[in-house]
CSV table of C-alpha atoms in Angstrom, one decimal:
chain,number,residue,atom,x,y,z
A,29,UNK,CA,-12.3,-18.3,6.9
A,30,UNK,CA,-10.6,-21.5,5.7
A,31,UNK,CA,-13.1,-21.8,2.7
A,32,UNK,CA,-12.3,-18.1,1.8
A,33,UNK,CA,-8.6,-18.9,1.8
A,34,UNK,CA,-9.1,-21.9,-0.4
A,35,UNK,CA,-11.2,-19.8,-2.9
A,36,UNK,CA,-8.5,-17.2,-3.0
A,37,UNK,CA,-5.8,-19.8,-3.6
A,38,UNK,CA,-7.8,-21.3,-6.5
A,39,UNK,CA,-8.1,-17.9,-8.1
A,40,UNK,CA,-4.4,-17.2,-7.6
A,41,UNK,CA,-3.4,-20.6,-9.0
A,42,UNK,CA,-5.6,-20.2,-12.0
A,43,UNK,CA,-4.1,-16.7,-12.7
A,44,UNK,CA,-0.6,-18.1,-12.3
A,45,UNK,CA,-1.1,-20.7,-15.0
A,46,UNK,CA,-2.2,-18.0,-17.5
A,47,UNK,CA,0.7,-15.7,-16.9
A,48,UNK,CA,4.3,-16.0,-18.1
A,49,UNK,CA,5.4,-14.1,-15.0
A,50,UNK,CA,3.7,-13.9,-11.6
A,51,UNK,CA,5.2,-10.9,-9.8
A,52,UNK,CA,4.2,-10.5,-6.2
A,53,UNK,CA,4.4,-7.4,-4.1
A,54,UNK,CA,4.0,-7.9,-0.3
A,55,UNK,CA,3.5,-4.8,1.8
A,56,UNK,CA,1.8,-3.7,5.0
A,57,UNK,CA,-1.3,-1.5,4.5
A,58,UNK,CA,-1.2,2.2,5.0
A,59,UNK,CA,-3.6,5.1,5.7
A,60,UNK,CA,-4.1,7.0,2.4
A,61,UNK,CA,-0.7,5.7,1.1
A,62,UNK,CA,1.8,7.7,-0.9
A,63,UNK,CA,2.3,7.5,-4.7
A,64,UNK,CA,5.1,4.9,-4.4
A,65,UNK,CA,2.7,2.4,-2.9
A,66,UNK,CA,0.5,2.6,-6.0
A,67,UNK,CA,3.6,2.5,-8.3
A,68,UNK,CA,4.3,-0.9,-6.8
A,69,UNK,CA,0.7,-1.9,-7.2
A,70,UNK,CA,0.9,-1.0,-10.9
A,71,UNK,CA,3.9,-3.4,-11.3
A,72,UNK,CA,2.3,-6.3,-9.5
A,73,UNK,CA,0.3,-9.3,-10.7
A,74,UNK,CA,-0.7,-9.9,-7.1
A,75,UNK,CA,-0.4,-7.5,-4.2
A,76,UNK,CA,-0.4,-9.2,-0.8
A,77,UNK,CA,-1.4,-6.9,2.0
A,78,UNK,CA,0.8,-8.0,5.0
A,79,UNK,CA,-1.8,-7.6,7.7
A,80,UNK,CA,-0.7,-10.5,9.9
A,81,UNK,CA,2.4,-8.9,11.4
A,82,UNK,CA,2.7,-6.7,14.6
A,83,UNK,CA,1.3,-3.2,14.4
A,84,UNK,CA,3.8,-0.4,14.9
A,85,UNK,CA,2.2,2.8,16.2
A,86,UNK,CA,5.1,4.9,14.8
A,87,UNK,CA,4.5,3.8,11.2
A,88,UNK,CA,2.4,4.7,8.2
A,89,UNK,CA,-0.4,2.2,9.1
A,90,UNK,CA,-2.5,4.9,10.7
A,91,UNK,CA,-1.1,8.2,9.3
A,92,UNK,CA,0.0,10.1,6.3
A,93,UNK,CA,0.8,13.6,5.0
A,94,UNK,CA,-1.1,16.1,2.9
A,95,UNK,CA,0.2,19.3,1.3
A,96,UNK,CA,-0.4,22.7,2.9
A,97,UNK,CA,0.4,26.3,1.9
A,98,UNK,CA,3.5,26.2,4.1
A,99,UNK,CA,4.6,22.6,3.5
A,100,UNK,CA,2.7,19.6,4.8
A,101,UNK,CA,0.8,18.3,7.8
A,102,UNK,CA,0.1,14.9,9.3
A,103,UNK,CA,-3.3,13.2,9.2
A,104,UNK,CA,-3.3,10.6,12.0
A,105,UNK,CA,-6.0,8.0,12.9
A,106,UNK,CA,-6.0,7.4,16.7
A,107,UNK,CA,-5.8,3.7,17.6
A,108,UNK,CA,-6.2,1.7,20.8
A,109,UNK,CA,-2.8,0.6,22.0
A,110,UNK,CA,-3.0,0.4,25.9
A,111,UNK,CA,-2.4,-3.2,26.9
A,112,UNK,CA,-2.2,-4.2,23.2
A,113,UNK,CA,1.5,-4.1,22.7
A,114,UNK,CA,1.7,-7.2,20.6
A,115,UNK,CA,-1.4,-6.7,18.5
A,116,UNK,CA,-1.3,-7.5,14.8
A,117,UNK,CA,-2.3,-5.0,12.1
A,118,UNK,CA,-5.5,-6.9,11.5
A,119,UNK,CA,-6.3,-6.7,15.2
A,120,UNK,CA,-5.8,-3.0,15.6
A,121,UNK,CA,-8.9,-1.0,16.5
A,122,UNK,CA,-9.6,2.7,16.0
A,123,UNK,CA,-10.1,5.0,19.0
A,124,UNK,CA,-13.3,6.6,18.1
A,125,UNK,CA,-13.4,8.7,21.3
A,126,UNK,CA,-11.6,11.2,19.1
A,127,UNK,CA,-13.3,13.2,16.4
A,128,UNK,CA,-10.5,12.3,14.0
A,129,UNK,CA,-12.5,11.8,10.8
A,130,UNK,CA,-14.2,15.3,11.0
A,131,UNK,CA,-10.8,16.8,11.5
A,132,UNK,CA,-9.3,15.0,8.6
A,133,UNK,CA,-12.1,16.0,6.3
A,134,UNK,CA,-11.8,19.6,7.4
A,135,UNK,CA,-8.1,19.6,6.8
A,136,UNK,CA,-8.4,18.1,3.3
A,137,UNK,CA,-11.2,20.6,2.4
A,138,UNK,CA,-9.1,23.5,3.6
A,139,UNK,CA,-5.8,22.4,2.1
A,140,UNK,CA,-7.2,21.4,-1.2
A,141,UNK,CA,-9.8,24.1,-1.7
A,142,UNK,CA,-7.9,25.3,-4.8
A,143,UNK,CA,-7.1,21.9,-6.2
A,144,UNK,CA,-8.6,21.3,-9.7
A,145,UNK,CA,-10.2,18.0,-8.9
A,146,UNK,CA,-11.4,18.4,-5.4
A,147,UNK,CA,-15.1,18.8,-6.4
A,148,UNK,CA,-14.9,15.6,-8.4
A,149,UNK,CA,-13.4,13.4,-5.7
A,150,UNK,CA,-14.7,15.1,-2.6
A,151,UNK,CA,-17.9,13.1,-2.5
A,152,UNK,CA,-15.8,9.8,-2.4
A,153,UNK,CA,-13.5,11.1,0.4
A,154,UNK,CA,-16.4,12.5,2.4
A,155,UNK,CA,-18.4,9.4,2.1
A,156,UNK,CA,-15.5,7.2,3.1
A,157,UNK,CA,-14.4,9.2,6.1
A,158,UNK,CA,-18.0,9.9,7.3
A,159,UNK,CA,-18.6,6.2,7.9
A,160,UNK,CA,-17.9,4.8,11.4
A,161,UNK,CA,-14.9,2.5,11.2
A,162,UNK,CA,-13.9,0.2,14.0
A,163,UNK,CA,-11.0,-1.7,12.6
A,164,UNK,CA,-8.0,0.2,11.2
A,165,UNK,CA,-7.4,-2.4,8.5
A,166,UNK,CA,-10.9,-2.0,7.1
A,167,UNK,CA,-10.5,1.7,6.8
A,168,UNK,CA,-7.1,1.4,5.2
A,169,UNK,CA,-8.2,-1.1,2.6
A,170,UNK,CA,-11.3,0.8,1.7
A,171,UNK,CA,-9.3,3.9,1.0
A,172,UNK,CA,-6.5,2.0,-0.8
A,173,UNK,CA,-9.1,0.4,-3.2
A,174,UNK,CA,-10.8,3.7,-3.6
A,175,UNK,CA,-7.6,5.4,-4.8
A,176,UNK,CA,-6.6,2.3,-6.9
A,177,UNK,CA,-10.0,2.5,-8.6
A,178,UNK,CA,-9.7,6.3,-9.2
A,179,UNK,CA,-6.4,5.7,-11.0
A,180,UNK,CA,-7.9,2.7,-12.8
A,181,UNK,CA,-5.0,0.4,-11.8
A,182,UNK,CA,-7.0,-2.7,-11.3
A,183,UNK,CA,-4.7,-4.2,-8.7
A,184,UNK,CA,-5.3,-7.7,-7.4
A,185,UNK,CA,-5.2,-7.3,-3.6
A,186,UNK,CA,-5.1,-10.3,-1.3
A,187,UNK,CA,-4.9,-10.3,2.5
A,188,UNK,CA,-1.9,-12.3,3.9
A,189,UNK,CA,-4.1,-13.3,6.9
A,190,UNK,CA,-6.4,-15.2,4.5
A,191,UNK,CA,-3.4,-17.3,3.4
A,192,UNK,CA,-2.4,-18.5,6.9
A,193,UNK,CA,1.4,-18.2,6.2
A,194,UNK,CA,4.0,-19.3,8.7
A,195,UNK,CA,7.4,-17.9,9.6
A,196,UNK,CA,8.8,-14.5,10.4
A,197,UNK,CA,10.5,-11.7,8.5
A,198,UNK,CA,12.2,-13.0,5.3
A,199,UNK,CA,10.9,-16.6,5.9
A,200,UNK,CA,7.4,-15.2,6.1
A,201,UNK,CA,7.8,-13.3,2.8
A,202,UNK,CA,9.2,-16.4,1.1
A,203,UNK,CA,6.4,-18.5,2.4
A,204,UNK,CA,3.8,-16.1,1.0
A,205,UNK,CA,5.5,-16.0,-2.4
A,206,UNK,CA,5.3,-19.8,-2.5
A,207,UNK,CA,1.7,-19.9,-1.4
A,208,UNK,CA,0.6,-17.5,-4.2
A,209,UNK,CA,2.7,-19.1,-6.8
A,210,UNK,CA,4.9,-16.1,-7.5
A,211,UNK,CA,8.1,-16.5,-9.6
A,212,UNK,CA,9.1,-12.9,-9.1
A,213,UNK,CA,9.1,-11.0,-5.8
A,214,UNK,CA,9.3,-7.2,-6.1
A,215,UNK,CA,10.3,-5.5,-2.9
A,216,UNK,CA,11.0,-1.9,-1.9
A,217,UNK,CA,14.6,-0.8,-2.0
A,218,UNK,CA,15.0,-1.0,1.7
A,219,UNK,CA,14.6,-4.8,1.4
A,220,UNK,CA,18.2,-4.9,0.2
A,221,UNK,CA,19.3,-4.7,3.9
A,222,UNK,CA,17.6,-7.9,5.1
A,223,UNK,CA,16.6,-10.0,2.1
A,224,UNK,CA,19.1,-12.6,0.7
A,225,UNK,CA,18.4,-13.8,-2.9
A,226,UNK,CA,19.7,-17.3,-2.2
A,227,UNK,CA,16.5,-18.8,-0.5
A,228,UNK,CA,14.3,-17.2,-3.2
A,229,UNK,CA,16.4,-18.5,-6.1
A,230,UNK,CA,16.4,-21.9,-4.5
A,231,UNK,CA,12.6,-21.9,-4.8
A,232,UNK,CA,12.5,-20.6,-8.3
A,233,UNK,CA,11.7,-17.0,-7.3
A,234,UNK,CA,13.6,-14.0,-8.7
A,235,UNK,CA,14.1,-11.3,-6.1
A,236,UNK,CA,13.7,-7.8,-7.5
A,237,UNK,CA,14.0,-4.4,-5.9
A,238,UNK,CA,11.9,-1.3,-6.6
A,239,UNK,CA,14.1,1.5,-8.2
A,240,UNK,CA,11.7,4.4,-7.7
A,241,UNK,CA,12.0,8.0,-8.8
A,242,UNK,CA,9.3,10.2,-7.3
A,243,UNK,CA,7.3,12.0,-10.1
A,244,UNK,CA,7.0,15.8,-10.0
A,245,UNK,CA,3.4,16.8,-10.8
A,246,UNK,CA,1.4,20.0,-10.5
A,247,UNK,CA,0.3,21.0,-7.0
A,248,UNK,CA,-2.0,23.8,-5.9
A,249,UNK,CA,0.8,25.6,-4.1
A,250,UNK,CA,4.1,26.9,-5.2
A,251,UNK,CA,7.1,24.6,-5.2
A,252,UNK,CA,6.8,20.8,-4.9
A,253,UNK,CA,6.5,18.6,-1.8
A,254,UNK,CA,7.1,14.9,-2.5
A,255,UNK,CA,6.0,11.9,-0.5
A,256,UNK,CA,2.5,13.2,0.2
A,257,UNK,CA,-0.5,10.9,0.4
A,258,UNK,CA,-1.7,9.8,-3.1
A,259,UNK,CA,-4.8,11.9,-2.6
A,260,UNK,CA,-2.5,14.9,-3.3
A,261,UNK,CA,-1.9,13.5,-6.8
A,262,UNK,CA,-5.6,12.6,-7.2
A,263,UNK,CA,-7.0,16.0,-6.1
A,264,UNK,CA,-4.4,17.9,-8.2
A,265,UNK,CA,-4.4,15.8,-11.4
A,266,UNK,CA,-7.5,13.8,-11.2
A,267,UNK,CA,-7.7,10.3,-12.8
A,268,UNK,CA,-5.1,11.4,-15.3
A,269,UNK,CA,-2.7,11.3,-12.4
A,270,UNK,CA,-2.4,7.6,-13.4
A,271,UNK,CA,0.1,8.6,-16.0
A,272,UNK,CA,2.5,10.0,-13.3
A,273,UNK,CA,2.3,6.6,-11.7
A,274,UNK,CA,2.8,4.6,-14.9
A,275,UNK,CA,5.4,6.7,-16.7
A,276,UNK,CA,7.8,6.6,-13.7
A,277,UNK,CA,7.9,2.8,-13.9
A,278,UNK,CA,11.6,1.9,-13.7
A,279,UNK,CA,12.9,-1.4,-14.9
A,280,UNK,CA,13.1,-3.8,-12.0
A,281,UNK,CA,16.6,-5.2,-11.4
A,282,UNK,CA,17.7,-8.5,-10.0
A,283,UNK,CA,20.1,-8.2,-7.2
A,284,UNK,CA,23.8,-8.9,-7.6
A,285,UNK,CA,24.2,-12.5,-6.5
A,286,UNK,CA,27.8,-11.9,-5.5
A,287,UNK,CA,30.4,-14.7,-5.0
A,288,UNK,CA,29.3,-18.2,-4.0
A,289,UNK,CA,29.6,-18.8,-0.3
């Protein structure tokens, strides 16, 4: 594990020397993430998957939404939580006593039967969800990379656990930025509530926030439902859905530093 971490750091350091800007995105993984996840991926030079923090069973780590004729529905991967209240994301195991994968595939096939690109991408989804997965993180990352490849984003994903960072919350984020050699850190807009620019600026890192406008794209049902899993975009628009990700790229803005304290 230590050797793997050293190899990753060598790759990151080499890339940093060849770039005028090293923009890092640091996010927890998700199950079949929404389009905004991949919008951040498209803006990143390195995307650190924050897998070394506590798992929250009421989060997007093991669930997401797909479009239906009447709106949307959840797809949830059952996980083992009894007696595991402090488990990390990279320690979370799937509860395979439930036939969840078969149900998810059946729901996707039914809901997207009329989608223009379901025949093209169904084999990928079917193969991925027909495998037996034990660890949630492995499932999430396989699907994230599958969608990333389908949209030809070429994102550089690195697992935070392989970097052995220390600290909690904002300190953890800053530590990861320093480890990967980032000089820009792009965070979701909610980060404004807990991230202070001072410590980042003191370490030569510009703190930026994601100003995201959700794209409206063709769906196989009337009306438009936003914030679906990115497979909704993929099955409705195919690989060309990439343009809906890239064209919505908003300029990243540095936070107002405010008065000196």
